[in-house]
Short mmCIF file of C-alpha atoms and ligand atoms in Angstrom, two decimals:
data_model
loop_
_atom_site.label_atom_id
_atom_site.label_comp_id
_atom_site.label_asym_id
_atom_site.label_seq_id
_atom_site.Cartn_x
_atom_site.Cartn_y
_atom_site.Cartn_z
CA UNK A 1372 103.19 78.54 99.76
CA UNK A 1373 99.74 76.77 99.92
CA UNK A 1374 97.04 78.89 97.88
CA UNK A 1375 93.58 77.95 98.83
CA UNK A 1376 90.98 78.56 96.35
CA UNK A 1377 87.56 77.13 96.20
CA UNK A 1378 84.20 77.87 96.28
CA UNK A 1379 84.60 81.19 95.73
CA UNK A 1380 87.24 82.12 98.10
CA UNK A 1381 90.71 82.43 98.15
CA UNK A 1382 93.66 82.48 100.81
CA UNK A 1383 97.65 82.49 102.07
CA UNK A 1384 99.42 82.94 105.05
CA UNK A 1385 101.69 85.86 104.57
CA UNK A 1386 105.26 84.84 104.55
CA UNK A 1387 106.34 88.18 105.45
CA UNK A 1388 104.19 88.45 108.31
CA UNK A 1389 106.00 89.47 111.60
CA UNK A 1390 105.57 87.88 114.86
CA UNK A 1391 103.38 88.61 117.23
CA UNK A 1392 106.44 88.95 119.58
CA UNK A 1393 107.40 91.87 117.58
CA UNK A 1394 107.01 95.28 118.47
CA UNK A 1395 105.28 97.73 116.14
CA UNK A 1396 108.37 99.75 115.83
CA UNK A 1397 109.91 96.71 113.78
CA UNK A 1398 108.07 97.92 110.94
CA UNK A 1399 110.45 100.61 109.01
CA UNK A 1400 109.06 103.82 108.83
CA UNK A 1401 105.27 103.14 109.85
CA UNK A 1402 103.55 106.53 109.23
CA UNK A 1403 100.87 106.32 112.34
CA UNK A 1404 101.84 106.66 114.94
CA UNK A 1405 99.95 106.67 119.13
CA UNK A 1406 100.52 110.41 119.17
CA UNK A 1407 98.09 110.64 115.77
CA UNK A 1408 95.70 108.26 116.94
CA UNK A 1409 95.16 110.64 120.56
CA UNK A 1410 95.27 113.82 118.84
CA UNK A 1411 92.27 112.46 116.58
CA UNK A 1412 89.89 111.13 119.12
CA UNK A 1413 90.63 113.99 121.71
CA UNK A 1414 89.23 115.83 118.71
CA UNK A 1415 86.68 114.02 117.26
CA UNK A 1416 85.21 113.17 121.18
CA UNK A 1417 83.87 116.68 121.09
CA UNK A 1418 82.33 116.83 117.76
CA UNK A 1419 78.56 117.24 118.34
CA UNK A 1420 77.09 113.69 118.34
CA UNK A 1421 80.02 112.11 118.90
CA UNK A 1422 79.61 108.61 120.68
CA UNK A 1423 81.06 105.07 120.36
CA UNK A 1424 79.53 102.98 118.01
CA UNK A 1425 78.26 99.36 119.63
CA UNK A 1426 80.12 96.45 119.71
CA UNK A 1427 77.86 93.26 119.73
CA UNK A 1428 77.79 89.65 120.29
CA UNK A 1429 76.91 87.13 117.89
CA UNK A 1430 76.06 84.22 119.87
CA UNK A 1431 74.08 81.90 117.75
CA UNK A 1432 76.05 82.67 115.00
CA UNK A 1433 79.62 81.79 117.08
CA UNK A 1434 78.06 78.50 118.35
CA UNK A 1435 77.23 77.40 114.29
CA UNK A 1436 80.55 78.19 113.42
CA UNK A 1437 82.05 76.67 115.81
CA UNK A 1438 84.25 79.28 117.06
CA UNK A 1439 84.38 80.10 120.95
CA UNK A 1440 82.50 84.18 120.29
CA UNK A 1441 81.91 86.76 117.12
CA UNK A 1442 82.08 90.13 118.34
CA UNK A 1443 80.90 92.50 115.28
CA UNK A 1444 81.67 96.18 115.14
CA UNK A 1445 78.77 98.04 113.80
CA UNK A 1446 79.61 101.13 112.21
CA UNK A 1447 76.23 101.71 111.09
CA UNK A 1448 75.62 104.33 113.77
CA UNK A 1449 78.76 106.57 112.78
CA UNK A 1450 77.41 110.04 112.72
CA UNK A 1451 74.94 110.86 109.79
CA UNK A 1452 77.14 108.69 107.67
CA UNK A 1453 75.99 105.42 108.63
CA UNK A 1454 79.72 103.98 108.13
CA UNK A 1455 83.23 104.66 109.70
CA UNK A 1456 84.28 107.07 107.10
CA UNK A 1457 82.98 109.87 108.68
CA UNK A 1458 86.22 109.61 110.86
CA UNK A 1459 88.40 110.14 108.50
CA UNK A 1460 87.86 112.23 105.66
CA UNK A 1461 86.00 114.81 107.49
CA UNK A 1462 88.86 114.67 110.30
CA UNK A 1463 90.83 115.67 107.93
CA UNK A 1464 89.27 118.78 106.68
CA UNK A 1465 89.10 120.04 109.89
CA UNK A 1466 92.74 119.55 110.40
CA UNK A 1467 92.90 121.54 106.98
CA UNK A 1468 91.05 124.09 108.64
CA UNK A 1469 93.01 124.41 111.27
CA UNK A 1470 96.25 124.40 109.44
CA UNK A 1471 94.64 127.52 107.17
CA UNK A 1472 93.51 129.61 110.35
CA UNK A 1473 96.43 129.14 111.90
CA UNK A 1474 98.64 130.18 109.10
CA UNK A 1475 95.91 133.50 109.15
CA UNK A 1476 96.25 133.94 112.41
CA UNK A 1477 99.47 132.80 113.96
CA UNK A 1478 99.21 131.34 117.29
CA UNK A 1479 95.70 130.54 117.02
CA UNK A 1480 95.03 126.46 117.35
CA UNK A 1481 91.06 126.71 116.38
CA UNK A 1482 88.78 124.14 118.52
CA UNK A 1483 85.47 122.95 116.76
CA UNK A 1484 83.71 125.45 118.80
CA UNK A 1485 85.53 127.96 117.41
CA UNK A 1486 84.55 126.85 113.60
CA UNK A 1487 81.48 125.64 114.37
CA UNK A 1488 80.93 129.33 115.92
CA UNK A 1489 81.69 131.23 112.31
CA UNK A 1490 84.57 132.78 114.16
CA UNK A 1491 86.92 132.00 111.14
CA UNK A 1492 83.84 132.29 108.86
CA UNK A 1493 86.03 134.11 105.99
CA UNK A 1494 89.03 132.14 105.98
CA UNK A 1495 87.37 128.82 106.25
CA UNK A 1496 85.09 129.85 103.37
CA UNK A 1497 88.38 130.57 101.21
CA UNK A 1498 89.06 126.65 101.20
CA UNK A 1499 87.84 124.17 98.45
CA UNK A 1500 88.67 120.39 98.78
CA UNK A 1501 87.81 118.06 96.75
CA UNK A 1502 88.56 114.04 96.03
CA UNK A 1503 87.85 110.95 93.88
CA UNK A 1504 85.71 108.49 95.65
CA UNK A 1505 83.44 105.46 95.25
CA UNK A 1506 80.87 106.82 97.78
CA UNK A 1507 81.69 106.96 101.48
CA UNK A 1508 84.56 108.48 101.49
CA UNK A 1509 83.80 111.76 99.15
CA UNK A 1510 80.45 111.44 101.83
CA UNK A 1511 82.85 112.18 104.57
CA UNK A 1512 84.71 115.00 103.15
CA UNK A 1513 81.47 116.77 101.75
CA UNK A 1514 80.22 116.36 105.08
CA UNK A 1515 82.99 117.79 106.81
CA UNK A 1516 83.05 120.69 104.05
CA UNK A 1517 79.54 121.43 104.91
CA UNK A 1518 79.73 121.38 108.74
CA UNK A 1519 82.45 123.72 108.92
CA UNK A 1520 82.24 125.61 106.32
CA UNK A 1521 84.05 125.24 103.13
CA UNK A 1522 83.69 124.48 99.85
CA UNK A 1523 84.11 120.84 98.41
CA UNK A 1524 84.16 119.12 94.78
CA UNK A 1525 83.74 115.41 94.83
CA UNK A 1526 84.21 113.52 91.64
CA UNK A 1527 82.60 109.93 91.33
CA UNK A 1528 83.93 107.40 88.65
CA UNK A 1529 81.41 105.05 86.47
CA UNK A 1530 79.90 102.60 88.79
CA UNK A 1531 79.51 104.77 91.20
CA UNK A 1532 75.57 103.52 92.34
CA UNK A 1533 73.21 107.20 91.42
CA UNK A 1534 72.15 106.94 94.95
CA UNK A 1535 75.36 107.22 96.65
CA UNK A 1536 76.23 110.42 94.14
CA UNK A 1537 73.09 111.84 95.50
CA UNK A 1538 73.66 111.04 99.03
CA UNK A 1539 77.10 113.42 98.62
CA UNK A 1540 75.61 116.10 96.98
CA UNK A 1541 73.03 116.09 99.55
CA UNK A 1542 76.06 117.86 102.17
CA UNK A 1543 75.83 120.74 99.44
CA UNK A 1544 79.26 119.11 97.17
CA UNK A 1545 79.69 119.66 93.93
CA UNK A 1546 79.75 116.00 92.18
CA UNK A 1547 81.20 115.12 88.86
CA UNK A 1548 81.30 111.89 87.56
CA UNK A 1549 84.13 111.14 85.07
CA UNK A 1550 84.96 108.10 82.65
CA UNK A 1551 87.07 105.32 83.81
CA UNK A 1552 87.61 103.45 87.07
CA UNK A 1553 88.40 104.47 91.11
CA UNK A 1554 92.05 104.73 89.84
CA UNK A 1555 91.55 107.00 86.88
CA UNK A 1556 88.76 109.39 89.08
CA UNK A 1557 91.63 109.74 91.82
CA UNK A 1558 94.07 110.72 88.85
CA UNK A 1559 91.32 112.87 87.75
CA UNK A 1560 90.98 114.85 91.09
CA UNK A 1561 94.45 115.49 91.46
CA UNK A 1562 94.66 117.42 88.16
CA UNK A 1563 91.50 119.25 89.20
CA UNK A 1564 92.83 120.57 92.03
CA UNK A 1565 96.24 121.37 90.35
CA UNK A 1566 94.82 123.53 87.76
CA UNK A 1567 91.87 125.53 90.43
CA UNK A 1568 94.41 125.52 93.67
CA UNK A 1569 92.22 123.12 95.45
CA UNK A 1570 93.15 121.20 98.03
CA UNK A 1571 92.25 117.22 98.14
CA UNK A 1572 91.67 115.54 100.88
CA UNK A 1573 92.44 111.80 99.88
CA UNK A 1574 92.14 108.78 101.56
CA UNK A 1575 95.02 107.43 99.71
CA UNK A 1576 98.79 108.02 99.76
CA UNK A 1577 100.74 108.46 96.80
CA UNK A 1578 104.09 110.01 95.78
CA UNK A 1579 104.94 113.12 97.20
CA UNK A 1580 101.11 112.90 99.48
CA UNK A 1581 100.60 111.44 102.77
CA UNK A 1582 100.37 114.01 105.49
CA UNK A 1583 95.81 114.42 104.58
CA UNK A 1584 95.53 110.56 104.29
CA UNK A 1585 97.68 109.93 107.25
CA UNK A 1586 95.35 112.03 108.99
CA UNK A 1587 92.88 110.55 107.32
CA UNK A 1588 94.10 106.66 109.08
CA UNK A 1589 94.46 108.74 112.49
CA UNK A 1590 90.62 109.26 112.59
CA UNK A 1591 89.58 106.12 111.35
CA UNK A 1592 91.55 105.03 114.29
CA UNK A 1593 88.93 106.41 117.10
CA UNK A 1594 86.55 103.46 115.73
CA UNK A 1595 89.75 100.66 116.29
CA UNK A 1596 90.75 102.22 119.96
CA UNK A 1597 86.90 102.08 121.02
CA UNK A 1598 86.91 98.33 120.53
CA UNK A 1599 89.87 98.44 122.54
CA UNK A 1600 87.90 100.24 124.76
CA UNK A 1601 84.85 97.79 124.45
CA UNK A 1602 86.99 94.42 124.41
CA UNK A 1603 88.08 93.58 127.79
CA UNK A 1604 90.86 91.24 126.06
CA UNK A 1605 92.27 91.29 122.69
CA UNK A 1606 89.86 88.76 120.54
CA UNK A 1607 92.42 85.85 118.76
CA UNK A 1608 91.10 87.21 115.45
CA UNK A 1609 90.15 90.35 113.31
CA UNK A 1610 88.64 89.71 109.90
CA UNK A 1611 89.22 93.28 108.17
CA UNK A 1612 88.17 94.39 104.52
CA UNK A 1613 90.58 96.47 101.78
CA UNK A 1614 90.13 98.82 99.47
CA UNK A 1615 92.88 100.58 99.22
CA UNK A 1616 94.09 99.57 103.09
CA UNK A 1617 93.96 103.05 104.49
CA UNK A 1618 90.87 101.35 107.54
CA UNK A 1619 92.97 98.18 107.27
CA UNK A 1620 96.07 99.69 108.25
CA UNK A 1621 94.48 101.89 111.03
CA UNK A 1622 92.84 99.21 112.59
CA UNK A 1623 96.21 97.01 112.30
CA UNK A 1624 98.27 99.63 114.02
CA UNK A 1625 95.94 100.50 116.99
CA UNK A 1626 96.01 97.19 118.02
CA UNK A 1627 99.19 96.52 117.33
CA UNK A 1628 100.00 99.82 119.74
CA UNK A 1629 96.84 98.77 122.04
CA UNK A 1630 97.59 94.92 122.61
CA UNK A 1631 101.62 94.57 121.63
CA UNK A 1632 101.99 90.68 121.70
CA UNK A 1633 98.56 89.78 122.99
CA UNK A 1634 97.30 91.71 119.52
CA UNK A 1635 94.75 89.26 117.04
CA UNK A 1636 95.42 87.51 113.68
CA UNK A 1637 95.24 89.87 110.97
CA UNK A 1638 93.20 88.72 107.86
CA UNK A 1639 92.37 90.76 105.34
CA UNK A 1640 89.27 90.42 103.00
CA UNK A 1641 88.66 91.92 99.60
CA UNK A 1642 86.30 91.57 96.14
CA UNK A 1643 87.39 88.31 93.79
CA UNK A 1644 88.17 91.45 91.09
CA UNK A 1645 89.66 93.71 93.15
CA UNK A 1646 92.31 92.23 95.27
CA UNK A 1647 95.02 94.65 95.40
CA UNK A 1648 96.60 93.58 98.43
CA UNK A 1649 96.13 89.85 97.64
CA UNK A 1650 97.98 90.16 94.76
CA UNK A 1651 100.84 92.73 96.00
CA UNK A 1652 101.52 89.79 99.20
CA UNK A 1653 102.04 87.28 96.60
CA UNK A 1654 104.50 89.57 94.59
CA UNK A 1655 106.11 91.29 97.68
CA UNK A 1656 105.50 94.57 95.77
CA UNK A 1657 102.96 97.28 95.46
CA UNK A 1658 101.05 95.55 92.31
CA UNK A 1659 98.13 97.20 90.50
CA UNK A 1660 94.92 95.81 89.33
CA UNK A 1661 93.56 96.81 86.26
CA UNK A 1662 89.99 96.55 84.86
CA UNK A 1663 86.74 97.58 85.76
CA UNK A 1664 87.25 96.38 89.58
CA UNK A 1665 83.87 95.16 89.45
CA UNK A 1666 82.09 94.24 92.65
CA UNK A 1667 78.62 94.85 94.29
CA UNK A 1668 81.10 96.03 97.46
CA UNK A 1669 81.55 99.05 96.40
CA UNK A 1670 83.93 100.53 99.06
CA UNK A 1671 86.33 98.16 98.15
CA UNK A 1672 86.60 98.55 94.60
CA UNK A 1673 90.00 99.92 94.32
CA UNK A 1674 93.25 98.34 92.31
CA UNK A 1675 95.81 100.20 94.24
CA UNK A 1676 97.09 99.82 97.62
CA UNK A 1677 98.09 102.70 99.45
CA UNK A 1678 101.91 102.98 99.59
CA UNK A 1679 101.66 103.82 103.39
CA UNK A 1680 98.96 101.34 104.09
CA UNK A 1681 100.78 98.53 102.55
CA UNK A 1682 104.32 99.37 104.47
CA UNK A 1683 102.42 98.46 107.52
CA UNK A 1684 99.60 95.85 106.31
CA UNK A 1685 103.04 94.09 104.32
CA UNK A 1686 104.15 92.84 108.11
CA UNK A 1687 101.14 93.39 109.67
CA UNK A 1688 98.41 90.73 108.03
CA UNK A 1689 98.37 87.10 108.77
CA UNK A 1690 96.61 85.68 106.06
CA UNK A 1691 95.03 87.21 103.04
CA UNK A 1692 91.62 86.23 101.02
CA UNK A 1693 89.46 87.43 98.41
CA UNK A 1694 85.52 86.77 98.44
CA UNK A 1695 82.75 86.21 95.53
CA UNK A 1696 80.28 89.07 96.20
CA UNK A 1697 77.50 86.06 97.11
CA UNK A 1698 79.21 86.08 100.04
CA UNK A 1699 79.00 88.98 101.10
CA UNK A 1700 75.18 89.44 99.81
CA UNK A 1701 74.62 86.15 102.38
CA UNK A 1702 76.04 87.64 104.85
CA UNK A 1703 74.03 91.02 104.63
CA UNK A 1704 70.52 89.13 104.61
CA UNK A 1705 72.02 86.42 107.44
CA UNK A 1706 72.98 89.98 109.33
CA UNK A 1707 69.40 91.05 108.75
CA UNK A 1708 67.68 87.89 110.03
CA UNK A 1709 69.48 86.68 112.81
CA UNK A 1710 68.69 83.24 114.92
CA UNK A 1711 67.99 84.36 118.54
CA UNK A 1712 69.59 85.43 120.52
CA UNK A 1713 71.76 87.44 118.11
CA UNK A 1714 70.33 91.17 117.11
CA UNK A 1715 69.24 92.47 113.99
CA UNK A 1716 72.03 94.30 112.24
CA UNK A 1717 71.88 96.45 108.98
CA UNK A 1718 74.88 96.36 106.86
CA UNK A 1719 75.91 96.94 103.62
CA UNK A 1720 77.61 95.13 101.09
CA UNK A 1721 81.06 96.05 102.10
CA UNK A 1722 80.25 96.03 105.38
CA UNK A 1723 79.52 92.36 105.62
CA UNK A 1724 82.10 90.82 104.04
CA UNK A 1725 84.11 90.11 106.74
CA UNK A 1726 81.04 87.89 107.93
CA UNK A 1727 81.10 86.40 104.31
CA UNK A 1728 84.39 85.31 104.85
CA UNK A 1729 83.51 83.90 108.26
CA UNK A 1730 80.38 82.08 106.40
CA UNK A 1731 82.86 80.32 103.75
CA UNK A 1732 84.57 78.39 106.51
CA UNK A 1733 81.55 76.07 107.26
CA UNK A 1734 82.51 75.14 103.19
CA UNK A 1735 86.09 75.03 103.72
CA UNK A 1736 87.96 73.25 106.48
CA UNK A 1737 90.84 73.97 104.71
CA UNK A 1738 90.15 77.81 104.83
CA UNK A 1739 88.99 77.08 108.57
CA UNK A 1740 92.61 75.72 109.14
CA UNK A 1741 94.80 78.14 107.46
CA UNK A 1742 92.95 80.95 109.30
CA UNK A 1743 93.94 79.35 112.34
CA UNK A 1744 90.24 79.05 113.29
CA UNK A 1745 88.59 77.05 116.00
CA UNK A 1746 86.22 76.60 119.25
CA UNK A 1747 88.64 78.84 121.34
CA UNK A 1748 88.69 81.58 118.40
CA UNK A 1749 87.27 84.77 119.58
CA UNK A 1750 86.48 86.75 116.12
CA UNK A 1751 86.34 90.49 115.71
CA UNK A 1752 84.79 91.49 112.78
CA UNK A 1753 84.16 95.41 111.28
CA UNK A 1754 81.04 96.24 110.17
CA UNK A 1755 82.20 98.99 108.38
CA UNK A 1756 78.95 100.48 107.13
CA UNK A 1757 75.17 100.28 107.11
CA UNK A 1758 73.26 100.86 104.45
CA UNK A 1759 75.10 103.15 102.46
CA UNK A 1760 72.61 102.85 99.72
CA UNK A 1761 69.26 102.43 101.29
CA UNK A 1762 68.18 101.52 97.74
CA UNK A 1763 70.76 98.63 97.07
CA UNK A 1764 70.11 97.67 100.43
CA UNK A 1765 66.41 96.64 100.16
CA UNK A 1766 66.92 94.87 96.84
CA UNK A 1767 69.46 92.67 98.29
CA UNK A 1768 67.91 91.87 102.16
CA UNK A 1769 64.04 92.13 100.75
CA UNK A 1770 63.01 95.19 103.51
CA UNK A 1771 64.37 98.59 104.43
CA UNK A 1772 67.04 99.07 107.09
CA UNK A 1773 63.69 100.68 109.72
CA UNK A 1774 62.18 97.68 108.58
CA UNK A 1775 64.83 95.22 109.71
CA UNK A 1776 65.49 96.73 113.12
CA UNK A 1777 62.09 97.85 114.15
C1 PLP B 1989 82.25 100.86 104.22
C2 PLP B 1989 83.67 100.72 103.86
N1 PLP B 1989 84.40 99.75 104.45
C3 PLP B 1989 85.70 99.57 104.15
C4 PLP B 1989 86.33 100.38 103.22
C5 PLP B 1989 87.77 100.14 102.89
O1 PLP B 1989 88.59 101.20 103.29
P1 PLP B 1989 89.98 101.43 102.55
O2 PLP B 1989 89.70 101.93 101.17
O3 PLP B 1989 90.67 102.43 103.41
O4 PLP B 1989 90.67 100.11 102.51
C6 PLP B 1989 85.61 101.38 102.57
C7 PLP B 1989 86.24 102.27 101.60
O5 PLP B 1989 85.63 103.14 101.01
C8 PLP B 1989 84.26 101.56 102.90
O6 PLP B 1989 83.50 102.51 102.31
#
């Protein structure tokens, strides 16, 4: 197997990859499924505010390149949460919700209106849920907790930025920030909730815990099927970041059900120092990463994969590459300035990387040929958040987000 690494970046073709003749249904016991992915947006659609995020085209950008178009998925817009997670975590408290009323109240399948109402004021108020995250995901939950009504505990681990703790608590959570890493917080929760009867609401699978999460991937999928909805064809390539795979492997498998055979390259992007699913490709295997997982890209500082993210990212993902965080730092600022005709786009630092990675072919042809890239490419990348951390996000770009798309 050829191993590029260079400059920063490194990058394999995934032996195990299937082909793009095969059918989804190759993949042995995939946990999402189409039937998850339309109960979620049928949902979500009618959640106040609800509307497709835009889809742009990077013109100027595509032409230096030299790829054929960039189309770039900007997630900034989600909601109040400025990033895709508010799909998922807060989908799944409501489906918690729903679950517990129904269980009250047998026969009764609550809509939002009903919640949002204070119909089911008492029982929903009974709930706590609570979860380890490194900033947008715990947002999502607390957010969900606070629109319909329950109670939520959200514990942050060390490098969690202060201004991302604060931006939870400000949806009325509960945060606690314990010792360690991602890994050790998500340990942490799970005790937690043991010991008060809590329920959390994780983002990640692990043994004997899937059903939240997988509803968790189903939401993120409304973001994946409006790009379906948005691309007239299937682009050649998708350039998609990992933390611990849950977005990855929702985007992977809407497309995969969406487009079949016509469906793009999969390439997967994460932190130098916290590449998970770099590392479990090479070994075939689930493999963890220890350490401090240290990267300014902060939603992708995780050293786990999800066990049900990786079952379908294992066949799914063409090639897989890690990224120096000045990548991704270039690409936020490059985002933020664009040559004409190209917009002005705010995004974080782990929402740009999959531009970074884009940026580190013009320094490696050999990266530019093992991605299979070229001037008939048509590139989709996610930009999975905006700016997460307004504070971050003016030391690294030099202005504020109002400022950059005034
Ligand atoms: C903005 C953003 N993009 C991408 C990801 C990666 O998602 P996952 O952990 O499901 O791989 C995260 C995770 O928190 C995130 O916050």
């Amino acid at each position: 197997m050829t191993i590029i690494d260079a400059l920063g970046v490194s990058a394999y073709a995934n032996p195990e990859a299937l082909l793009a003749s095969d059918r989804y249904s190759a993949i042995p016991g995939a946990a999402l499924s189409d039937h998850g992915f339309d109960a979620a947006l049928q949902e979500i659609s009618h959640w106040p505010g609800y509307q497709p995020t835009p889809l742009y085209r990077l013109t100027h950008l595509a032409a230096r390149l030299g790829v054929h178009s960039i189309d770039y998925k900007d997630e900034s817009q989600r909601f109040a949460l400025k990033s895709f997670k508010a799909l998922g975590g807060a989908y799944a408290v409501f489906r918690l919700i729903q679950k517990s009323i129904a269980l009250q109240f047998p026969g009764v399948q609550a809509t939002v209106a009903d919640v949002l109402s204070g119909r089911f004021k008492r029982a929903v108020a009974a709930l706590t849920v609570t979860c380890a995250t490194d900033g947008n995901h715990g947002r999502s939950v607390a957010w969900g907790a606070q629109t319909f009504g329950c109670r939520c505990v959200i514990y942050v681990h060390q490098t969690v930025s202060q201004g991302r703790a604060d931006a939870i608590a400000a949806f009325g959570a509960e945060v606690v920030r314990v010792p360690g890493n991602y890994d050790d917080s998500v340990r942490h929760a799970d005790q937690q909730a043991q010991v008060h009867g809590w329920t959390v609401v994780s983002d990640t699978t692990y043994e004997g815990y899937r059903e939240i999460p997988v509803d968790v991937m189903h939401g993120y999928g409304v973001m994946a099927r409006e790009v379906v909805n948005q691309m007239p064809t299937a682009p050649t390539h998708v350039i998609v970041q990992a933390g611990v795979g849950a977005f990855a492997a929702a985007v992977c498998a809407t497309f995969w059900l969406a487009w079949g055979g016509q469906r793009p390259r999969f390439i997967l992007v994460e932190p130098q120092n916290a590449a998970c699913f770099f590392e479990s490709g090479l070994a075939g295997q689930p493999v963890a990463v220890a350490g401090e997982l240290d990267t300014v890209m902060a939603g992708l500082a995780c050293g786990e994969v999800s066990p049900v993210a990786w079952d379908i990212l294992r066949f799914g993902v063409q090639a897989y590459a890690t990224l120096a965080d000045d990548f991704a730092l270039q690409a936020m600022s490059l985002l933020a300035k664009p040559s004409a005709p190209d917009p002005a786009i705010v995004a974080g630092e782990t929402g740009s990387v999959g531009l970074g990675l884009l940026l580190a072919i013009e320094k490696s042809p050999e990266l530019k040929q093992l991605l299979g890239l070229n001037a008939h490419s048509r590139v989709l990348i996610l930009g999975s958040e905006g700016d997460t951390d307004p504070a971050i996000y003016q030391s690294v770009v030099g202005r504020s987000a109002e400022q950059v798309t005034a």
